[in-house]
PDB file of N, CA and C in Angstrom:
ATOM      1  N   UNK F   1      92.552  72.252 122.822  1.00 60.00           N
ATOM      2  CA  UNK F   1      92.954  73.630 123.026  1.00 60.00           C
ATOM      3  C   UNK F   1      92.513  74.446 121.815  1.00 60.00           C
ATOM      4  N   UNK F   2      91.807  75.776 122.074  1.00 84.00           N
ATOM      5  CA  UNK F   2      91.504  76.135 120.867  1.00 84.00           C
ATOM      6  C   UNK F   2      91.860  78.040 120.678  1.00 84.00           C
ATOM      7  N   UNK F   3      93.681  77.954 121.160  1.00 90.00           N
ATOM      8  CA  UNK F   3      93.972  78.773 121.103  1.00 90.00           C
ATOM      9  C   UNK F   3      95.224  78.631 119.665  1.00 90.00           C
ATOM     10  N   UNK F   4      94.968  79.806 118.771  1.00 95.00           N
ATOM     11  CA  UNK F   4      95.765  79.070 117.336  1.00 95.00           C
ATOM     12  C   UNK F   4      96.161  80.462 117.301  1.00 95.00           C
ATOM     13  N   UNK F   5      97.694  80.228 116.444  1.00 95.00           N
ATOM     14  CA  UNK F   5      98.977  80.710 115.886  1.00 95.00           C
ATOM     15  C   UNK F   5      98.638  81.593 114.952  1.00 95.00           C
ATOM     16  N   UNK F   6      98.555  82.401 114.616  1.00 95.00           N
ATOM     17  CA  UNK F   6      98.270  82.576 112.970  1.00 95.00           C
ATOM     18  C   UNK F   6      99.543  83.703 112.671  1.00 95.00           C
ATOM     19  N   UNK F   7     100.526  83.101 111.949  1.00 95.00           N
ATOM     20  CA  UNK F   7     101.942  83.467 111.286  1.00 95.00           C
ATOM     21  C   UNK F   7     102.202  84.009 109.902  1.00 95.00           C
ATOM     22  N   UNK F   8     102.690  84.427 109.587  1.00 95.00           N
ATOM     23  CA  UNK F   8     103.147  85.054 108.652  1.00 95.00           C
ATOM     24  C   UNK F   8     102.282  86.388 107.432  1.00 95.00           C
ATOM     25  N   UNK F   9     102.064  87.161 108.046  1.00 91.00           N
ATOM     26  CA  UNK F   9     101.129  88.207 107.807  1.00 91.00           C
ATOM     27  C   UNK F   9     102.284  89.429 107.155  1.00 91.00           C
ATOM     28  N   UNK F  10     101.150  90.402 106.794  1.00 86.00           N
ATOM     29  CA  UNK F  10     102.092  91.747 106.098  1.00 86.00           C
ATOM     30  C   UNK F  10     101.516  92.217 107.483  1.00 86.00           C
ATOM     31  N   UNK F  11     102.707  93.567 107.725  1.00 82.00           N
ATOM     32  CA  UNK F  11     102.800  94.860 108.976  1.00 82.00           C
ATOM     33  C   UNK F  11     101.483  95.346 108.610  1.00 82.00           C
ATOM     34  N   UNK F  12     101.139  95.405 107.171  1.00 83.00           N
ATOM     35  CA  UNK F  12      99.875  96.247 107.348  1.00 83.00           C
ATOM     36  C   UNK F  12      98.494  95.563 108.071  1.00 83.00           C
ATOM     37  N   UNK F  13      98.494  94.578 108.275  1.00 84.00           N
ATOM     38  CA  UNK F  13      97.314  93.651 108.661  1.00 84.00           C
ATOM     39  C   UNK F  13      96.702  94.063 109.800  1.00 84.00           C
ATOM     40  N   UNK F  14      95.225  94.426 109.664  1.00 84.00           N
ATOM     41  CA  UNK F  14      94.785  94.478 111.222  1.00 84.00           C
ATOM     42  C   UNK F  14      93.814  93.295 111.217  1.00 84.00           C
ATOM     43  N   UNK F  15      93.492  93.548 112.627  1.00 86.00           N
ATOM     44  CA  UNK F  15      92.064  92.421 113.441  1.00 86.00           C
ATOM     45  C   UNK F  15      90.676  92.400 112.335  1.00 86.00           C
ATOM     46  N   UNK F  16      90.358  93.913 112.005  1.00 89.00           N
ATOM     47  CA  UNK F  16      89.661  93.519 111.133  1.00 89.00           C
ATOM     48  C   UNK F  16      89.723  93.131 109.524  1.00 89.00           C
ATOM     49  N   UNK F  17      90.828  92.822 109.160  1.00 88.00           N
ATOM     50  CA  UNK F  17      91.321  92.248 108.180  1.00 88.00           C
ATOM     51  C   UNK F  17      91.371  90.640 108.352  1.00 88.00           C
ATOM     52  N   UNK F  18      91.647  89.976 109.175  1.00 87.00           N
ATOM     53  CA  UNK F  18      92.256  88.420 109.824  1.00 87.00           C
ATOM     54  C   UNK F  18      90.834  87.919 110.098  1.00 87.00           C
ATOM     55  N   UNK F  19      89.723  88.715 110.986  1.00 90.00           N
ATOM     56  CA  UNK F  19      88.751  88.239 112.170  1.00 90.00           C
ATOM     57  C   UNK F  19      88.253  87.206 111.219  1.00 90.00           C
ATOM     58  N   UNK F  20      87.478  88.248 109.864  1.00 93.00           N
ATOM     59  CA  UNK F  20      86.569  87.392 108.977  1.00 93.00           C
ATOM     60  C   UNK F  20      86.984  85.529 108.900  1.00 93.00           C
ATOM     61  N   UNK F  21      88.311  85.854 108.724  1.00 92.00           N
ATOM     62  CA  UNK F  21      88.689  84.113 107.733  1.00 92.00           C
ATOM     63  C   UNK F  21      88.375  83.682 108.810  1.00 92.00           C
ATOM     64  N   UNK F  22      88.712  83.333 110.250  1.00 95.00           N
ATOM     65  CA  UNK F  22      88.061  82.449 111.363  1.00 95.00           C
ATOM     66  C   UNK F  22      86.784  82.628 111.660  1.00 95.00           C
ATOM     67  N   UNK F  23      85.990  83.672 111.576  1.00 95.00           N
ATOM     68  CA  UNK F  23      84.820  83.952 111.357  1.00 95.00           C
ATOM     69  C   UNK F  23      84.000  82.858 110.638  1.00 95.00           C
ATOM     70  N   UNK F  24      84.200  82.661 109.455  1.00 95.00           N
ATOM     71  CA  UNK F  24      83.729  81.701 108.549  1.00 95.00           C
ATOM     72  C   UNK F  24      83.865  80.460 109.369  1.00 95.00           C
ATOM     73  N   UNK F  25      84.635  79.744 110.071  1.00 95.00           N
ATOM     74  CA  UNK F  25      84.935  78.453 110.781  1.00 95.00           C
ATOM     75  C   UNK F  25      84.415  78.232 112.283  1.00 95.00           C
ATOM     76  N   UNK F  26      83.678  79.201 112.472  1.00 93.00           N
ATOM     77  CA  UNK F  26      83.026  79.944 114.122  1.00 93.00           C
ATOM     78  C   UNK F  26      83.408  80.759 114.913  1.00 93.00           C
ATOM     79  N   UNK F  27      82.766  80.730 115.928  1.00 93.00           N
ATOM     80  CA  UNK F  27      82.597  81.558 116.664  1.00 93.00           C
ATOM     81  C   UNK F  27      84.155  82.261 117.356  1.00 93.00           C
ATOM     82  N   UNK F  28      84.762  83.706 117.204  1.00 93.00           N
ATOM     83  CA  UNK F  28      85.769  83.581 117.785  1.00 93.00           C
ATOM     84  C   UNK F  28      85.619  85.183 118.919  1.00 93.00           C
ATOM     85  N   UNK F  29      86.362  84.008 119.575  1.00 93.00           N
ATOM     86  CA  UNK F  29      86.370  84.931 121.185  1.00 93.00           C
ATOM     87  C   UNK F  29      86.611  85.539 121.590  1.00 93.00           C
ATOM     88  N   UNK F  30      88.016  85.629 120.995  1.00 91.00           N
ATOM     89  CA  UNK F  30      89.473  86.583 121.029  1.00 91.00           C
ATOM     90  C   UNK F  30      90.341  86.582 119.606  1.00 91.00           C
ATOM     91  N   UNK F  31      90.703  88.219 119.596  1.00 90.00           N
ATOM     92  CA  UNK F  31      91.754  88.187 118.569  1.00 90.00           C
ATOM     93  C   UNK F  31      93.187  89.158 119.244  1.00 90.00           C
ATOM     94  N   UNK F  32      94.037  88.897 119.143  1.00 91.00           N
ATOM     95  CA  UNK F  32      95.281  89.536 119.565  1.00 91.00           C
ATOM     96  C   UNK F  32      96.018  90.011 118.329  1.00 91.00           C
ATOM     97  N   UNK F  33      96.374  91.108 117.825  1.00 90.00           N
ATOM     98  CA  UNK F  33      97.428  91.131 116.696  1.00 90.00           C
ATOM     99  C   UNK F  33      98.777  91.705 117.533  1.00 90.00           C
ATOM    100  N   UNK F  34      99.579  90.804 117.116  1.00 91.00           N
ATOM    101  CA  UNK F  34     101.052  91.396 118.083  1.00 91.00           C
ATOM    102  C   UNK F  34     101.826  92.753 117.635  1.00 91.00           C
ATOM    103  N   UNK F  35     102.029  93.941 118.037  1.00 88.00           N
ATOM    104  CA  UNK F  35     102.440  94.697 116.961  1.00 88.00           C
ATOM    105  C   UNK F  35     103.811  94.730 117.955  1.00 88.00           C
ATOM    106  N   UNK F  36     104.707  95.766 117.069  1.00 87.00           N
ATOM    107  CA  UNK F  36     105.458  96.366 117.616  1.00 87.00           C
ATOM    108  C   UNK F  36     105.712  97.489 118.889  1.00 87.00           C
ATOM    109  N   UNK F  37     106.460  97.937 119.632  1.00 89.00           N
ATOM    110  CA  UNK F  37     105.787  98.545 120.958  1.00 89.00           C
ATOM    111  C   UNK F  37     105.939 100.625 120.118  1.00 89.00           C
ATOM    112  N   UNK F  38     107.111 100.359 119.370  1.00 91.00           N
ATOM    113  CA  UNK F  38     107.801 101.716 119.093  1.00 91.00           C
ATOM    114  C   UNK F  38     106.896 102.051 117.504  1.00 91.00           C
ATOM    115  N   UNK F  39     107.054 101.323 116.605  1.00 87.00           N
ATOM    116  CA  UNK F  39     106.182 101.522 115.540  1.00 87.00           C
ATOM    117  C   UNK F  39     104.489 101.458 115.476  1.00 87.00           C
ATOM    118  N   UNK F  40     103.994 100.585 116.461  1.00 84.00           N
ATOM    119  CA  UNK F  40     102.747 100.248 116.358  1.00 84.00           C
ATOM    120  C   UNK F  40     102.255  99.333 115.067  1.00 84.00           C
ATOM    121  N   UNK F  41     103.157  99.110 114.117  1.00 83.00           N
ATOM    122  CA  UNK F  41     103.259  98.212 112.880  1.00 83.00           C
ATOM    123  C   UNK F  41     103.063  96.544 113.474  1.00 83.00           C
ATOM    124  N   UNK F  42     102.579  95.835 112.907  1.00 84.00           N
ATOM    125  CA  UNK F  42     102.263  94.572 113.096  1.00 84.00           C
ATOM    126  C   UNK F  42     103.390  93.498 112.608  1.00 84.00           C
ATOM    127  N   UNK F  43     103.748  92.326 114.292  1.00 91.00           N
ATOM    128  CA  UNK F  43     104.933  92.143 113.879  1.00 91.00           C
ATOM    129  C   UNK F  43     105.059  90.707 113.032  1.00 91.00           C
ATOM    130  N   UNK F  44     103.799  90.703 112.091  1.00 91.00           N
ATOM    131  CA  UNK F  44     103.740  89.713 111.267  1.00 91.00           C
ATOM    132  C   UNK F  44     102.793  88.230 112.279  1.00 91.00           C
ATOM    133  N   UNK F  45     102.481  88.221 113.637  1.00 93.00           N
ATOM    134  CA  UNK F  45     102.015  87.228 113.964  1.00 93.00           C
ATOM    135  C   UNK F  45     100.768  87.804 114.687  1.00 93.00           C
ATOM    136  N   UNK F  46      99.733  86.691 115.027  1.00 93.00           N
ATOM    137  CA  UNK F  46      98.885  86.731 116.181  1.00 93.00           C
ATOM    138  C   UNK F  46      97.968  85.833 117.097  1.00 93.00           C
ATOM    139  N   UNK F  47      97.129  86.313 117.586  1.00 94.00           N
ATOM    140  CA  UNK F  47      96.734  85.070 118.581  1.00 94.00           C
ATOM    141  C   UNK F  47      95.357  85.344 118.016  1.00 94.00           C
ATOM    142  N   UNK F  48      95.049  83.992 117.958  1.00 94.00           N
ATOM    143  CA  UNK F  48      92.916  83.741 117.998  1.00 94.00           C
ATOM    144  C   UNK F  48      92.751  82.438 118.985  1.00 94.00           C
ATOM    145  N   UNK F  49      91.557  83.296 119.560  1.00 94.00           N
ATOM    146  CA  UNK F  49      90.836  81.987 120.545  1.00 94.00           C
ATOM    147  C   UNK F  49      89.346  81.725 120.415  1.00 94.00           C
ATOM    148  N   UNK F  50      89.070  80.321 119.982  1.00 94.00           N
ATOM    149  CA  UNK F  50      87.751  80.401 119.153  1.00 94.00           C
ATOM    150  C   UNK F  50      86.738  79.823 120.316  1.00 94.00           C
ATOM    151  N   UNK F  51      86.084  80.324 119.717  1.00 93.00           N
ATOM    152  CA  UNK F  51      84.813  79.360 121.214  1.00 93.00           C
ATOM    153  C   UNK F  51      84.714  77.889 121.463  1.00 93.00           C
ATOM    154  N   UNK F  52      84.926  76.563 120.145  1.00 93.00           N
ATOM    155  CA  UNK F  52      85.127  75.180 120.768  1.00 93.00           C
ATOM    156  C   UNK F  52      86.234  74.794 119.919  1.00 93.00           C
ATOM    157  N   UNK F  53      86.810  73.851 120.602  1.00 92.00           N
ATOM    158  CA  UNK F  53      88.039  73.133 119.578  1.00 92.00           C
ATOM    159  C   UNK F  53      87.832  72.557 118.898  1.00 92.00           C
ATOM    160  N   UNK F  54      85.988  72.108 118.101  1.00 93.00           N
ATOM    161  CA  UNK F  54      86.195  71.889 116.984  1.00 93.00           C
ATOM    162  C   UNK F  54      86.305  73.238 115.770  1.00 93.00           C
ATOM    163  N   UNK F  55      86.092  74.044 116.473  1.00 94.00           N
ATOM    164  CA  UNK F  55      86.170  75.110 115.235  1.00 94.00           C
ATOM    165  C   UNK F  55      87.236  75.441 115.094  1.00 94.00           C
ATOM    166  N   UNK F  56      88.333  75.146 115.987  1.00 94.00           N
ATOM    167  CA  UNK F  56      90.052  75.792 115.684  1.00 94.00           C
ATOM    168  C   UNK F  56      90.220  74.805 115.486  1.00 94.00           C
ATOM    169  N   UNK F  57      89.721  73.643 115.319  1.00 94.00           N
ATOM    170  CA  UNK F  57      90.587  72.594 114.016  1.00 94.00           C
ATOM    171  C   UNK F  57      90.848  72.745 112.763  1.00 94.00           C
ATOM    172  N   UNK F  58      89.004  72.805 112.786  1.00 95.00           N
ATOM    173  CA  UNK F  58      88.593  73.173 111.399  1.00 95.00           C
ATOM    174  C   UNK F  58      89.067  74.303 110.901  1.00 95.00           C
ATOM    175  N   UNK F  59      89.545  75.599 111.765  1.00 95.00           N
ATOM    176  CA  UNK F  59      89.977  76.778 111.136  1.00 95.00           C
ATOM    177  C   UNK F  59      91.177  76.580 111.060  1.00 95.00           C
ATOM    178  N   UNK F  60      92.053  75.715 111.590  1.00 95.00           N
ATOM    179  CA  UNK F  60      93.442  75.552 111.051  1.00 95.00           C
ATOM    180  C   UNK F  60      93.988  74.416 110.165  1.00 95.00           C
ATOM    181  N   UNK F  61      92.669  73.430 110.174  1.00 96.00           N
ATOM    182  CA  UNK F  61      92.902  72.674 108.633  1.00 96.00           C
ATOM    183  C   UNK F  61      92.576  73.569 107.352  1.00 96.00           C
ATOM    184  N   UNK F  62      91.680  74.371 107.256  1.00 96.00           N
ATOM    185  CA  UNK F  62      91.049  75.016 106.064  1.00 96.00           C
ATOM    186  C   UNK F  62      92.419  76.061 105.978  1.00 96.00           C
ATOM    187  N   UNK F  63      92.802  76.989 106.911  1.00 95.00           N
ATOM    188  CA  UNK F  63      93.436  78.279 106.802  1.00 95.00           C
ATOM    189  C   UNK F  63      95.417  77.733 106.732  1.00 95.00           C
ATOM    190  N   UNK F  64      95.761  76.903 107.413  1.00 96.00           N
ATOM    191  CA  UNK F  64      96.577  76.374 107.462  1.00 96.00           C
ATOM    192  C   UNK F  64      97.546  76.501 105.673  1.00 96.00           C
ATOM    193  N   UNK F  65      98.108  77.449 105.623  1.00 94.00           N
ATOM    194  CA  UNK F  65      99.093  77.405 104.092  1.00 94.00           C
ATOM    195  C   UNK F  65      98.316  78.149 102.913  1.00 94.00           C
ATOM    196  N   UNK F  66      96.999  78.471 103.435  1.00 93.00           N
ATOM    197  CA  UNK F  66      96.147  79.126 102.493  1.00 93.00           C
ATOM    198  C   UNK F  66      96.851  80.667 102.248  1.00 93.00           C
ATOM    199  N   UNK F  67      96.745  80.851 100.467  1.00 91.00           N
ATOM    200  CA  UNK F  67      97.288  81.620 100.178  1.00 91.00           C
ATOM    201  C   UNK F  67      96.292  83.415 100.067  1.00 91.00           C
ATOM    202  N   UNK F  68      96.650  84.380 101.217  1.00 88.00           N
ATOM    203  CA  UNK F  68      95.755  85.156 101.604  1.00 88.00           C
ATOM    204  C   UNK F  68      96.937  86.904 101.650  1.00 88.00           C
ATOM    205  N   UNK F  69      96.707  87.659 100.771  1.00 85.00           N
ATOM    206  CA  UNK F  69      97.141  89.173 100.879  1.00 85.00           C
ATOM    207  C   UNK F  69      98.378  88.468 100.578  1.00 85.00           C
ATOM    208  N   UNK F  70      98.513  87.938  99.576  1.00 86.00           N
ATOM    209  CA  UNK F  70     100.238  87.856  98.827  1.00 86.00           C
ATOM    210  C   UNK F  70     101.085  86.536  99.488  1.00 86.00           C
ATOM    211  N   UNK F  71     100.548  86.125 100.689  1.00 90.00           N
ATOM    212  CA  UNK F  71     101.007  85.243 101.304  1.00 90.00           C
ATOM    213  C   UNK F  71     100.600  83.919 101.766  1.00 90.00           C
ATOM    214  N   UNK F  72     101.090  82.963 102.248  1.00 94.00           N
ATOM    215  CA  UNK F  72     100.952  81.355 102.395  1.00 94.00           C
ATOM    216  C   UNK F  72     100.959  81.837 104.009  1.00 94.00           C
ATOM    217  N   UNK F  73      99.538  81.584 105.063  1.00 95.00           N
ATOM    218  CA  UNK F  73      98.737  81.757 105.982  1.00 95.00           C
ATOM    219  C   UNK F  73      99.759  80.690 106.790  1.00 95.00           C
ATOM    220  N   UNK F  74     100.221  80.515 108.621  1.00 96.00           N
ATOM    221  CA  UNK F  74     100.710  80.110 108.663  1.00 96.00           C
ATOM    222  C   UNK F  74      99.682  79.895 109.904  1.00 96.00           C
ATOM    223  N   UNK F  75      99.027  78.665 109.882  1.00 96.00           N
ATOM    224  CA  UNK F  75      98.204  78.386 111.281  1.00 96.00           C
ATOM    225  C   UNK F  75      98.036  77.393 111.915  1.00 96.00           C
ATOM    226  N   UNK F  76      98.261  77.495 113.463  1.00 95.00           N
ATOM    227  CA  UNK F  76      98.717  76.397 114.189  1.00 95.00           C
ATOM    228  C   UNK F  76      98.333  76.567 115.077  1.00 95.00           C
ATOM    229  N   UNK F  77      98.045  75.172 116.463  1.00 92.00           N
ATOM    230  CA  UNK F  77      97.726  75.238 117.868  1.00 92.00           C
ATOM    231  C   UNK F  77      98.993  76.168 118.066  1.00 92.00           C
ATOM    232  N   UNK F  78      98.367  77.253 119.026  1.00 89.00           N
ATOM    233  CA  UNK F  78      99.408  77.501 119.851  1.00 89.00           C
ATOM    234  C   UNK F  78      99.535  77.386 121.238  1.00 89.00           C
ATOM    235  N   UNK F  79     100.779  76.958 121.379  1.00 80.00           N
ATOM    236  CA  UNK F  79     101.495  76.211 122.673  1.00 80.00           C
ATOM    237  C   UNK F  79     101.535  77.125 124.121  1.00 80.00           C
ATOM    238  N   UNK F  80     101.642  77.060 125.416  1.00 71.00           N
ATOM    239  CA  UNK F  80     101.269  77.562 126.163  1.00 71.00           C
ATOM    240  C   UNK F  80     102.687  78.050 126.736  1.00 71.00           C
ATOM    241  N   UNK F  81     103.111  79.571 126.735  1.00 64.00           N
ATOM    242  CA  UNK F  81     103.768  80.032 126.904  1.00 64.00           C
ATOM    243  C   UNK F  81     103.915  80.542 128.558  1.00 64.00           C
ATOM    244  N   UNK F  82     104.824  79.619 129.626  1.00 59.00           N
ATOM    245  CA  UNK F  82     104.660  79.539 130.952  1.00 59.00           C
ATOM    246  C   UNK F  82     105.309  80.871 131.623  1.00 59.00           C
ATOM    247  N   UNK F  83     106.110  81.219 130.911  1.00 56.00           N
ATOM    248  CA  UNK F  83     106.776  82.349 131.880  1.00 56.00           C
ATOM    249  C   UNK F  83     107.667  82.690 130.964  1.00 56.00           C
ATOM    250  N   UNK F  84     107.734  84.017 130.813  1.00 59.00           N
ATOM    251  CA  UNK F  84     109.116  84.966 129.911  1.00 59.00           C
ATOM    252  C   UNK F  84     109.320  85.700 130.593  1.00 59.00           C
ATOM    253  N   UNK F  85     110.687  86.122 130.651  1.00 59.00           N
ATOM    254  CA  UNK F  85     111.564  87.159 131.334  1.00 59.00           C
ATOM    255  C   UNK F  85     111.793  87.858 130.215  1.00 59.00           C
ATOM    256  N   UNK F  86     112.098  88.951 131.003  1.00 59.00           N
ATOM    257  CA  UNK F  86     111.679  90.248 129.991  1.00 59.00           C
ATOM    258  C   UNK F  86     113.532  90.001 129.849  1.00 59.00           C
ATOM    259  N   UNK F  87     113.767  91.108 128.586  1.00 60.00           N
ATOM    260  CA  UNK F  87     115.244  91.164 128.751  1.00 60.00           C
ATOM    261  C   UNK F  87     115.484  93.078 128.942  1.00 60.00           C
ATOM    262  N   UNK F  88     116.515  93.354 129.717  1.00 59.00           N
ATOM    263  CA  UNK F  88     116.864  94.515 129.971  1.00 59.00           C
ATOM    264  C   UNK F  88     117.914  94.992 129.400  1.00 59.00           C
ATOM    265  N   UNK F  89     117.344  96.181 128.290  1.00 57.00           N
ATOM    266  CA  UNK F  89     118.748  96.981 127.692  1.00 57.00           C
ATOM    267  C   UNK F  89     119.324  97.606 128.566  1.00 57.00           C
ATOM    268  N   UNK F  90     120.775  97.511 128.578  1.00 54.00           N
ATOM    269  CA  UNK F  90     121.897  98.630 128.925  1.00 54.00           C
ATOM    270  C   UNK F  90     121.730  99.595 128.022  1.00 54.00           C
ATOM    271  N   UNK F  91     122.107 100.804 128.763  1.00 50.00           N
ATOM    272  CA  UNK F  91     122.378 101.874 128.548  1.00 50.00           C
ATOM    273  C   UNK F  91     123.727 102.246 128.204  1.00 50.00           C
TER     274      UNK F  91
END
């Protein structure tokens, strides 16, 4: 599977800030940054999907705890999320 985690980021972080470091490890396919819906601020996580699973190995052995913009990089397979229910505020 060569869809990976990448955790613990500053709000300020965009796609083109992140792309490069997997860049270096190949080819990537997809980038997702998760933001917030009301701030548009970044909610510290995101998604990358690289073109073969040897390159999201390799990009999550190399990037994996690497210390990047003040912080220890948090990168991992990520797991396949089957179905979420939304939750509904009361009013």
């Amino acid at each position: 599977m060569n869809n990976i985690l990448v955790g613990n980021l500053a709000i300020n972080v965009t796609e083109q800030d992140i792309r490069p470091l997997f860049e270096k490890h190949g080819t990537v396919r997809r980038f997702k940054m998760m933001t917030d819906r009301w701030t548009g601020l970044s909610r510290g996580f995101g998604f990358v999907q690289m073109k073969a699973d040897t390159d999201a190995a390799q990009a999550i052995a190399a990037l994996n705890g690497a210390a990047w913009n003040g912080k220890a990089l948090k990168v991992n397979h990520a797991r396949l999320q089957l179905h979420r229910m939304s939750r509904k505020r009361s009013s």
